[in-house]
PDB file of C-alpha atoms and ligand atoms in Angstrom:
ATOM      1  CA  MET A   1       0.000   0.000   0.000  1.00 39.00           C
ATOM      2  CA  LYS A   2       1.198   3.513  -0.801  1.00 45.00           C
ATOM      3  CA  GLN A   3       2.642   5.386   2.187  1.00 44.00           C
ATOM      4  CA  MET A   4       0.160   8.064   3.238  1.00 65.00           C
ATOM      5  CA  GLN A   5       2.038  11.347   3.213  1.00 77.00           C
ATOM      6  CA  ALA A   6       1.146  14.710   4.648  1.00 88.00           C
ATOM      7  CA  GLU A   7       0.734  17.197   1.816  1.00 89.00           C
ATOM      8  CA  ARG A   8      -0.067  20.869   1.662  1.00 92.00           C
ATOM      9  CA  LEU A   9      -3.815  21.387   1.595  1.00 93.00           C
ATOM     10  CA  GLN A  10      -3.813  23.276  -1.695  1.00 89.00           C
ATOM     11  CA  LYS A  11      -2.018  20.350  -3.344  1.00 86.00           C
ATOM     12  CA  ILE A  12      -4.505  17.859  -1.908  1.00 86.00           C
ATOM     13  CA  LEU A  13      -7.461  19.889  -3.134  1.00 85.00           C
ATOM     14  CA  SER A  14      -6.082  20.224  -6.639  1.00 77.00           C
ATOM     15  CA  GLN A  15      -5.080  16.550  -6.874  1.00 72.00           C
ATOM     16  CA  ALA A  16      -8.545  15.510  -5.714  1.00 71.00           C
ATOM     17  CA  GLY A  17      -9.902  17.467  -8.666  1.00 67.00           C
ATOM     18  CA  ILE A  18     -11.650  20.081  -6.524  1.00 78.00           C
ATOM     19  CA  THR A  19     -10.054  23.099  -8.173  1.00 75.00           C
ATOM     20  CA  SER A  20      -6.703  24.487  -9.345  1.00 76.00           C
ATOM     21  CA  ARG A  21      -3.932  24.960  -6.805  1.00 79.00           C
ATOM     22  CA  ARG A  22      -4.192  28.749  -7.016  1.00 83.00           C
ATOM     23  CA  LYS A  23      -7.942  28.730  -6.454  1.00 85.00           C
ATOM     24  CA  ALA A  24      -7.458  26.220  -3.625  1.00 89.00           C
ATOM     25  CA  GLU A  25      -5.169  28.762  -1.921  1.00 92.00           C
ATOM     26  CA  LYS A  26      -7.937  31.338  -2.160  1.00 92.00           C
ATOM     27  CA  LEU A  27     -10.441  28.902  -0.637  1.00 94.00           C
ATOM     28  CA  ILE A  28      -8.061  28.310   2.261  1.00 95.00           C
ATOM     29  CA  LEU A  29      -7.463  32.011   2.826  1.00 95.00           C
ATOM     30  CA  GLN A  30     -11.223  32.588   2.761  1.00 95.00           C
ATOM     31  CA  GLY A  31     -11.599  30.085   5.631  1.00 95.00           C
ATOM     32  CA  ARG A  32     -13.670  27.685   3.556  1.00 96.00           C
ATOM     33  CA  VAL A  33     -11.469  24.646   4.207  1.00 96.00           C
ATOM     34  CA  SER A  34     -11.470  22.606   7.390  1.00 96.00           C
ATOM     35  CA  VAL A  35      -9.389  19.679   8.637  1.00 96.00           C
ATOM     36  CA  ASN A  36     -10.856  17.391  11.278  1.00 95.00           C
ATOM     37  CA  GLY A  37     -13.532  19.936  12.074  1.00 95.00           C
ATOM     38  CA  LYS A  38     -11.209  22.966  12.436  1.00 96.00           C
ATOM     39  CA  VAL A  39     -11.055  25.737   9.870  1.00 96.00           C
ATOM     40  CA  VAL A  40      -7.542  26.085   8.469  1.00 95.00           C
ATOM     41  CA  SER A  41      -6.794  29.458   6.974  1.00 92.00           C
ATOM     42  CA  GLU A  42      -3.015  29.535   6.557  1.00 89.00           C
ATOM     43  CA  LEU A  43      -1.340  28.215   3.408  1.00 91.00           C
ATOM     44  CA  GLY A  44       1.383  26.082   4.992  1.00 88.00           C
ATOM     45  CA  ALA A  45      -1.042  23.649   6.632  1.00 92.00           C
ATOM     46  CA  LYS A  46      -0.666  19.988   5.752  1.00 94.00           C
ATOM     47  CA  ALA A  47      -2.992  17.003   6.001  1.00 93.00           C
ATOM     48  CA  VAL A  48      -3.250  13.388   4.875  1.00 88.00           C
ATOM     49  CA  LEU A  49      -5.955  12.593   2.361  1.00 84.00           C
ATOM     50  CA  GLY A  50      -7.688   9.346   3.286  1.00 78.00           C
ATOM     51  CA  LYS A  51      -6.838   9.807   6.966  1.00 84.00           C
ATOM     52  CA  ASP A  52      -7.801  13.360   7.861  1.00 91.00           C
ATOM     53  CA  ASP A  53     -11.333  14.564   7.404  1.00 92.00           C
ATOM     54  CA  ILE A  54     -10.889  17.388   4.897  1.00 94.00           C
ATOM     55  CA  CYS A  55     -13.914  19.519   3.988  1.00 94.00           C
ATOM     56  CA  VAL A  56     -14.465  22.310   1.489  1.00 93.00           C
ATOM     57  CA  ASN A  57     -17.505  24.453   2.229  1.00 93.00           C
ATOM     58  CA  GLY A  58     -18.458  21.797   4.778  1.00 93.00           C
ATOM     59  CA  LYS A  59     -18.371  18.957   2.234  1.00 91.00           C
ATOM     60  CA  ALA A  60     -15.903  16.098   2.728  1.00 91.00           C
ATOM     61  CA  ILE A  61     -13.500  15.309  -0.097  1.00 87.00           C
ATOM     62  CA  LYS A  62     -12.634  11.707  -0.831  1.00 79.00           C
ATOM     63  CA  ALA A  63      -9.330  10.079  -1.657  1.00 71.00           C
ATOM     64  CA  GLU A  64      -9.261   8.949  -5.272  1.00 64.00           C
ATOM     65  CA  THR A  65      -8.120   5.336  -4.941  1.00 70.00           C
ATOM     66  CA  GLU A  66      -6.121   3.850  -7.741  1.00 77.00           C
ATOM     67  CA  LYS A  67      -8.303   1.610  -9.897  1.00 86.00           C
ATOM     68  CA  VAL A  68      -6.880  -1.841 -10.368  1.00 91.00           C
ATOM     69  CA  VAL A  69      -8.039  -4.817 -12.446  1.00 96.00           C
ATOM     70  CA  VAL A  70      -6.513  -8.223 -11.822  1.00 97.00           C
ATOM     71  CA  ALA A  71      -6.785 -11.414 -13.861  1.00 98.00           C
ATOM     72  CA  LEU A  72      -6.674 -14.534 -11.684  1.00 98.00           C
ATOM     73  CA  PHE A  73      -6.550 -18.181 -12.760  1.00 98.00           C
ATOM     74  CA  LYS A  74      -8.973 -19.499 -10.161  1.00 98.00           C
ATOM     75  CA  PRO A  75      -8.163 -23.125  -9.464  1.00 98.00           C
ATOM     76  CA  LYS A  76     -10.850 -25.682  -8.617  1.00 98.00           C
ATOM     77  CA  SER A  77     -11.851 -25.893  -4.945  1.00 98.00           C
ATOM     78  CA  PHE A  78     -11.678 -22.145  -4.324  1.00 98.00           C
ATOM     79  CA  VAL A  79     -14.774 -20.016  -3.739  1.00 98.00           C
ATOM     80  CA  THR A  80     -15.152 -16.682  -5.511  1.00 97.00           C
ATOM     81  CA  THR A  81     -15.911 -14.678  -2.367  1.00 93.00           C
ATOM     82  CA  LEU A  82     -13.554 -12.908   0.009  1.00 91.00           C
ATOM     83  CA  HIS A  83     -14.769 -14.894   3.004  1.00 91.00           C
ATOM     84  CA  ASP A  84     -16.362 -18.322   3.209  1.00 95.00           C
ATOM     85  CA  PRO A  85     -18.495 -19.174   6.250  1.00 95.00           C
ATOM     86  CA  GLN A  86     -17.659 -22.855   5.623  1.00 95.00           C
ATOM     87  CA  GLY A  87     -13.945 -22.101   5.836  1.00 96.00           C
ATOM     88  CA  ARG A  88     -13.102 -23.182   2.285  1.00 97.00           C
ATOM     89  CA  PRO A  89     -10.182 -21.529   0.480  1.00 97.00           C
ATOM     90  CA  THR A  90     -11.194 -18.255  -1.156  1.00 98.00           C
ATOM     91  CA  VAL A  91      -9.811 -16.239  -4.053  1.00 98.00           C
ATOM     92  CA  ALA A  92      -8.747 -13.585  -1.518  1.00 95.00           C
ATOM     93  CA  ASP A  93      -5.977 -16.015  -0.497  1.00 95.00           C
ATOM     94  CA  LEU A  94      -4.618 -15.832  -4.041  1.00 97.00           C
ATOM     95  CA  VAL A  95      -4.354 -12.057  -4.465  1.00 95.00           C
ATOM     96  CA  LYS A  96      -2.621 -11.148  -1.218  1.00 92.00           C
ATOM     97  CA  SER A  97       0.308  -9.614  -3.086  1.00 90.00           C
ATOM     98  CA  ILE A  98      -1.977  -7.024  -4.734  1.00 87.00           C
ATOM     99  CA  SER A  99      -1.589  -3.817  -2.705  1.00 78.00           C
ATOM    100  CA  VAL A 100      -5.245  -2.748  -2.895  1.00 81.00           C
ATOM    101  CA  ARG A 101      -8.387  -4.642  -1.963  1.00 83.00           C
ATOM    102  CA  VAL A 102      -9.982  -6.108  -5.081  1.00 91.00           C
ATOM    103  CA  TYR A 103     -13.331  -7.863  -5.346  1.00 91.00           C
ATOM    104  CA  PRO A 104     -14.354 -10.780  -7.579  1.00 95.00           C
ATOM    105  CA  VAL A 105     -16.321  -9.783 -10.678  1.00 96.00           C
ATOM    106  CA  GLY A 106     -19.192 -12.256 -10.584  1.00 95.00           C
ATOM    107  CA  ARG A 107     -18.887 -15.929  -9.808  1.00 96.00           C
ATOM    108  CA  LEU A 108     -17.154 -19.001 -11.039  1.00 98.00           C
ATOM    109  CA  ASP A 109     -18.295 -22.305  -9.540  1.00 98.00           C
ATOM    110  CA  TYR A 110     -16.275 -24.001  -6.792  1.00 98.00           C
ATOM    111  CA  ASP A 111     -15.604 -27.002  -9.038  1.00 98.00           C
ATOM    112  CA  ALA A 112     -14.813 -24.872 -12.129  1.00 98.00           C
ATOM    113  CA  ASP A 113     -11.518 -23.178 -12.884  1.00 98.00           C
ATOM    114  CA  GLY A 114     -10.189 -20.462 -15.148  1.00 98.00           C
ATOM    115  CA  LEU A 115     -10.315 -16.721 -15.612  1.00 98.00           C
ATOM    116  CA  LEU A 116     -11.719 -14.560 -12.840  1.00 98.00           C
ATOM    117  CA  LEU A 117     -11.384 -10.782 -12.955  1.00 98.00           C
ATOM    118  CA  MET A 118     -11.048  -8.913  -9.675  1.00 96.00           C
ATOM    119  CA  THR A 119     -11.219  -5.145  -9.290  1.00 93.00           C
ATOM    120  CA  ASN A 120     -11.899  -2.215  -6.970  1.00 88.00           C
ATOM    121  CA  ASP A 121     -13.700  -0.408  -9.812  1.00 88.00           C
ATOM    122  CA  GLY A 122     -17.352  -0.822  -8.885  1.00 85.00           C
ATOM    123  CA  GLU A 123     -18.812   0.570 -12.108  1.00 89.00           C
ATOM    124  CA  LEU A 124     -16.626  -1.614 -14.301  1.00 93.00           C
ATOM    125  CA  ALA A 125     -17.490  -4.707 -12.218  1.00 92.00           C
ATOM    126  CA  HIS A 126     -21.193  -3.923 -12.435  1.00 90.00           C
ATOM    127  CA  ARG A 127     -21.123  -3.523 -16.207  1.00 93.00           C
ATOM    128  CA  LEU A 128     -19.063  -6.667 -16.784  1.00 95.00           C
ATOM    129  CA  GLN A 129     -21.778  -8.695 -15.064  1.00 92.00           C
ATOM    130  CA  HIS A 130     -24.905  -6.936 -16.291  1.00 92.00           C
ATOM    131  CA  PRO A 131     -26.594  -8.746 -19.235  1.00 92.00           C
ATOM    132  CA  ARG A 132     -27.329  -5.348 -20.798  1.00 93.00           C
ATOM    133  CA  TYR A 133     -23.656  -4.947 -21.760  1.00 95.00           C
ATOM    134  CA  LYS A 134     -23.538  -8.439 -23.355  1.00 95.00           C
ATOM    135  CA  VAL A 135     -19.877  -9.051 -22.512  1.00 97.00           C
ATOM    136  CA  PRO A 136     -18.906 -12.396 -24.084  1.00 98.00           C
ATOM    137  CA  LYS A 137     -17.545 -15.031 -21.714  1.00 98.00           C
ATOM    138  CA  THR A 138     -16.016 -18.149 -23.205  1.00 98.00           C
ATOM    139  CA  TYR A 139     -15.873 -21.542 -21.524  1.00 98.00           C
ATOM    140  CA  LEU A 140     -13.998 -24.691 -22.396  1.00 98.00           C
ATOM    141  CA  VAL A 141     -16.336 -27.531 -21.505  1.00 98.00           C
ATOM    142  CA  LYS A 142     -16.117 -31.303 -21.335  1.00 98.00           C
ATOM    143  CA  VAL A 143     -19.535 -32.928 -21.379  1.00 98.00           C
ATOM    144  CA  ARG A 144     -20.573 -36.512 -20.931  1.00 97.00           C
ATOM    145  CA  GLY A 145     -21.724 -38.154 -24.169  1.00 96.00           C
ATOM    146  CA  HIS A 146     -22.324 -36.504 -27.514  1.00 95.00           C
ATOM    147  CA  PRO A 147     -24.902 -33.772 -27.964  1.00 93.00           C
ATOM    148  CA  LEU A 148     -27.345 -34.544 -30.782  1.00 94.00           C
ATOM    149  CA  GLU A 149     -27.797 -32.101 -33.673  1.00 94.00           C
ATOM    150  CA  GLU A 150     -30.969 -30.878 -32.042  1.00 96.00           C
ATOM    151  CA  GLY A 151     -29.205 -30.335 -28.718  1.00 96.00           C
ATOM    152  CA  LEU A 152     -26.431 -28.384 -30.414  1.00 96.00           C
ATOM    153  CA  ALA A 153     -28.973 -26.194 -32.180  1.00 97.00           C
ATOM    154  CA  GLN A 154     -30.705 -25.530 -28.860  1.00 97.00           C
ATOM    155  CA  LEU A 155     -27.436 -24.619 -27.141  1.00 97.00           C
ATOM    156  CA  GLN A 156     -26.756 -22.126 -29.945  1.00 98.00           C
ATOM    157  CA  GLN A 157     -30.218 -20.680 -30.375  1.00 98.00           C
ATOM    158  CA  GLY A 158     -31.668 -20.908 -26.888  1.00 97.00           C
ATOM    159  CA  VAL A 159     -32.305 -23.576 -24.281  1.00 97.00           C
ATOM    160  CA  SER A 160     -35.431 -23.493 -22.183  1.00 97.00           C
ATOM    161  CA  LEU A 161     -34.368 -23.302 -18.520  1.00 97.00           C
ATOM    162  CA  GLU A 162     -36.537 -22.762 -15.464  1.00 97.00           C
ATOM    163  CA  ASP A 163     -35.586 -19.047 -15.484  1.00 96.00           C
ATOM    164  CA  GLY A 164     -36.364 -18.585 -19.183  1.00 97.00           C
ATOM    165  CA  ILE A 165     -34.863 -19.241 -22.601  1.00 97.00           C
ATOM    166  CA  THR A 166     -31.139 -18.560 -22.894  1.00 97.00           C
ATOM    167  CA  ALA A 167     -29.798 -15.942 -25.306  1.00 96.00           C
ATOM    168  CA  PRO A 168     -28.015 -17.111 -28.475  1.00 96.00           C
ATOM    169  CA  ALA A 169     -24.597 -18.599 -27.757  1.00 97.00           C
ATOM    170  CA  GLU A 170     -21.591 -19.425 -29.911  1.00 98.00           C
ATOM    171  CA  LEU A 171     -20.556 -23.059 -29.965  1.00 97.00           C
ATOM    172  CA  HIS A 172     -17.557 -24.954 -31.319  1.00 97.00           C
ATOM    173  CA  ILE A 173     -17.052 -28.689 -31.034  1.00 96.00           C
ATOM    174  CA  LEU A 174     -13.343 -29.333 -30.467  1.00 97.00           C
ATOM    175  CA  GLU A 175     -13.166 -33.101 -30.244  1.00 91.00           C
ATOM    176  CA  ASP A 176     -15.093 -36.091 -29.097  1.00 87.00           C
ATOM    177  CA  ASP A 177     -13.995 -39.461 -27.884  1.00 88.00           C
ATOM    178  CA  LYS A 178     -15.997 -42.524 -26.973  1.00 89.00           C
ATOM    179  CA  LYS A 179     -17.587 -41.126 -23.877  1.00 95.00           C
ATOM    180  CA  ALA A 180     -17.244 -37.355 -23.884  1.00 97.00           C
ATOM    181  CA  THR A 181     -17.202 -34.214 -26.027  1.00 97.00           C
ATOM    182  CA  TRP A 182     -15.003 -31.128 -25.648  1.00 97.00           C
ATOM    183  CA  LEU A 183     -16.504 -27.871 -26.809  1.00 97.00           C
ATOM    184  CA  THR A 184     -16.257 -24.138 -26.322  1.00 98.00           C
ATOM    185  CA  ILE A 185     -19.302 -22.076 -25.585  1.00 98.00           C
ATOM    186  CA  THR A 186     -19.493 -18.286 -25.525  1.00 98.00           C
ATOM    187  CA  LEU A 187     -22.313 -16.678 -23.571  1.00 98.00           C
ATOM    188  CA  ARG A 188     -23.360 -13.049 -23.427  1.00 96.00           C
ATOM    189  CA  GLU A 189     -25.367 -13.379 -20.243  1.00 94.00           C
ATOM    190  CA  GLY A 190     -24.325 -14.808 -16.928  1.00 89.00           C
ATOM    191  CA  ARG A 191     -26.959 -16.702 -15.017  1.00 94.00           C
ATOM    192  CA  ASN A 192     -26.152 -18.987 -12.123  1.00 95.00           C
ATOM    193  CA  HIS A 193     -24.566 -22.276 -13.252  1.00 97.00           C
ATOM    194  CA  GLN A 194     -25.659 -21.407 -16.757  1.00 98.00           C
ATOM    195  CA  VAL A 195     -23.311 -23.624 -18.752  1.00 98.00           C
ATOM    196  CA  LYS A 196     -23.997 -26.620 -16.517  1.00 98.00           C
ATOM    197  CA  ARG A 197     -27.740 -26.120 -16.720  1.00 98.00           C
ATOM    198  CA  MET A 198     -27.708 -25.623 -20.494  1.00 98.00           C
ATOM    199  CA  CYS A 199     -25.664 -28.753 -21.133  1.00 98.00           C
ATOM    200  CA  ALA A 200     -27.701 -30.828 -18.687  1.00 98.00           C
ATOM    201  CA  ALA A 201     -30.872 -29.663 -20.450  1.00 97.00           C
ATOM    202  CA  VAL A 202     -29.661 -31.204 -23.716  1.00 97.00           C
ATOM    203  CA  GLY A 203     -28.742 -34.464 -22.003  1.00 97.00           C
ATOM    204  CA  CYS A 204     -24.978 -33.965 -21.684  1.00 97.00           C
ATOM    205  CA  PRO A 205     -23.921 -33.083 -18.140  1.00 98.00           C
ATOM    206  CA  VAL A 206     -20.758 -31.036 -17.659  1.00 98.00           C
ATOM    207  CA  LEU A 207     -17.720 -32.989 -16.462  1.00 98.00           C
ATOM    208  CA  LYS A 208     -15.194 -30.149 -16.593  1.00 98.00           C
ATOM    209  CA  LEU A 209     -15.603 -26.396 -16.891  1.00 98.00           C
ATOM    210  CA  ARG A 210     -12.949 -23.751 -17.467  1.00 98.00           C
ATOM    211  CA  ARG A 211     -13.524 -20.067 -18.265  1.00 98.00           C
ATOM    212  CA  THR A 212     -10.952 -18.970 -20.812  1.00 98.00           C
ATOM    213  CA  LYS A 213     -11.995 -15.465 -21.828  1.00 98.00           C
ATOM    214  CA  ILE A 214     -13.960 -12.452 -20.611  1.00 98.00           C
ATOM    215  CA  GLY A 215     -14.508  -9.769 -23.267  1.00 98.00           C
ATOM    216  CA  PRO A 216     -11.068  -8.960 -24.684  1.00 98.00           C
ATOM    217  CA  ILE A 217      -9.160 -10.603 -21.794  1.00 98.00           C
ATOM    218  CA  ASP A 218      -7.794 -14.073 -22.350  1.00 97.00           C
ATOM    219  CA  LEU A 219      -6.503 -16.528 -19.756  1.00 97.00           C
ATOM    220  CA  GLY A 220      -3.348 -16.750 -21.902  1.00 96.00           C
ATOM    221  CA  ASN A 221      -0.547 -18.643 -20.207  1.00 95.00           C
ATOM    222  CA  LEU A 222      -1.482 -17.649 -16.666  1.00 97.00           C
ATOM    223  CA  GLN A 223      -0.990 -20.665 -14.399  1.00 97.00           C
ATOM    224  CA  PRO A 224      -3.564 -21.988 -11.873  1.00 98.00           C
ATOM    225  CA  GLY A 225      -3.507 -19.952  -8.673  1.00 98.00           C
ATOM    226  CA  ARG A 226      -1.537 -17.097 -10.255  1.00 97.00           C
ATOM    227  CA  SER A 227      -2.728 -13.565 -10.871  1.00 97.00           C
ATOM    228  CA  ARG A 228      -1.517 -10.547 -12.776  1.00 96.00           C
ATOM    229  CA  ARG A 229      -2.514  -6.910 -12.966  1.00 96.00           C
ATOM    230  CA  LEU A 230      -3.969  -5.996 -16.335  1.00 97.00           C
ATOM    231  CA  LYS A 231      -1.903  -3.646 -18.468  1.00 95.00           C
ATOM    232  CA  ALA A 232      -3.280  -0.163 -19.123  1.00 93.00           C
ATOM    233  CA  SER A 233      -4.091  -1.160 -22.721  1.00 95.00           C
ATOM    234  CA  GLU A 234      -6.074  -4.189 -21.489  1.00 97.00           C
ATOM    235  CA  VAL A 235      -8.020  -2.081 -18.988  1.00 96.00           C
ATOM    236  CA  ARG A 236      -8.810   0.370 -21.792  1.00 95.00           C
ATOM    237  CA  ALA A 237     -10.092  -2.475 -24.000  1.00 96.00           C
ATOM    238  CA  LEU A 238     -12.184  -3.859 -21.144  1.00 96.00           C
ATOM    239  CA  ARG A 239     -13.683  -0.458 -20.347  1.00 95.00           C
ATOM    240  CA  LYS A 240     -14.449   0.101 -24.014  1.00 95.00           C
ATOM    241  CA  ALA A 241     -16.199  -3.283 -24.177  1.00 96.00           C
ATOM    242  CA  VAL A 242     -18.702  -2.086 -21.547  1.00 96.00           C
ATOM    243  CA  GLY A 243     -19.190   1.405 -22.957  1.00 94.00           C
ATOM    244  CA  LEU A 244     -16.921   3.265 -20.536  1.00 91.00           C
ATOM    245  CA  ASP A 245     -14.408   5.817 -21.903  1.00 75.00           C
ATOM    246  CA  GLY A 246     -15.830   5.876 -25.457  1.00 62.00           C
TER     247      GLY A 246
HETATM  248  N1  URA B   1     -21.586 -21.630 -15.977  1.00 54.35           N
HETATM  249  C1  URA B   1     -21.574 -22.525 -14.968  1.00 54.35           C
HETATM  250  O1  URA B   1     -22.297 -23.508 -15.001  1.00 54.35           O
HETATM  251  N2  URA B   1     -20.748 -22.310 -13.937  1.00 54.35           N
HETATM  252  C2  URA B   1     -19.909 -21.252 -13.875  1.00 54.35           C
HETATM  253  O2  URA B   1     -19.178 -21.109 -12.908  1.00 54.35           O
HETATM  254  C3  URA B   1     -19.933 -20.325 -14.925  1.00 54.35           C
HETATM  255  C4  URA B   1     -20.787 -20.537 -15.968  1.00 54.35           C
END
């Protein structure tokens, strides 16, 4: 975590986007700035943003926390919450080296593995999960048996589940052996256990499930249990995919 440093008030106000440094000096001289409840009217005063309660015209200003997006290869047998009442391992155990607190974007089943994004950017997380933004999520799936033509068509066009018909999905059969079929499926909605329920509905229960891609972000050669911070260009692509930043 970044060391919290005392800074001159006018610098804090300008860095928090309140106003320019020169105008911030005026605000201070006019007695319109307070720190921990006391009006500060001299220009040399310092404070720590995020620790001290700094107000302008009585309104608190907030520390702008650095926005971070992390890609994690969630292994099987980890839950995608920060705390598990049953004491199972959680994804929080895997991102301890990240200096800010990041939250899982949606879920990935306990017995599934693959790409999980984690972030402290609430708006981005919300949009990545909301069906309105139709962010494609791709899964590598092993199912028992061999889906019939009709089943494949249903998976692609819409399967009737208890919570309604699924949206069109992209499907590719990779290989099949005697007992099982490997396929990829790309969904643009994210209901609970959706892939498992869709495959079960066409008579081919899921044996293995791995998420390989979310929007423009690929699992790549990330190893199970490892995480990495997304590069600025990847964050830009992700934000663009959900209609943020043009
Ligand atoms: N579909 C599922 O069935 N499980 C997941 O974790 C994600 C998609």
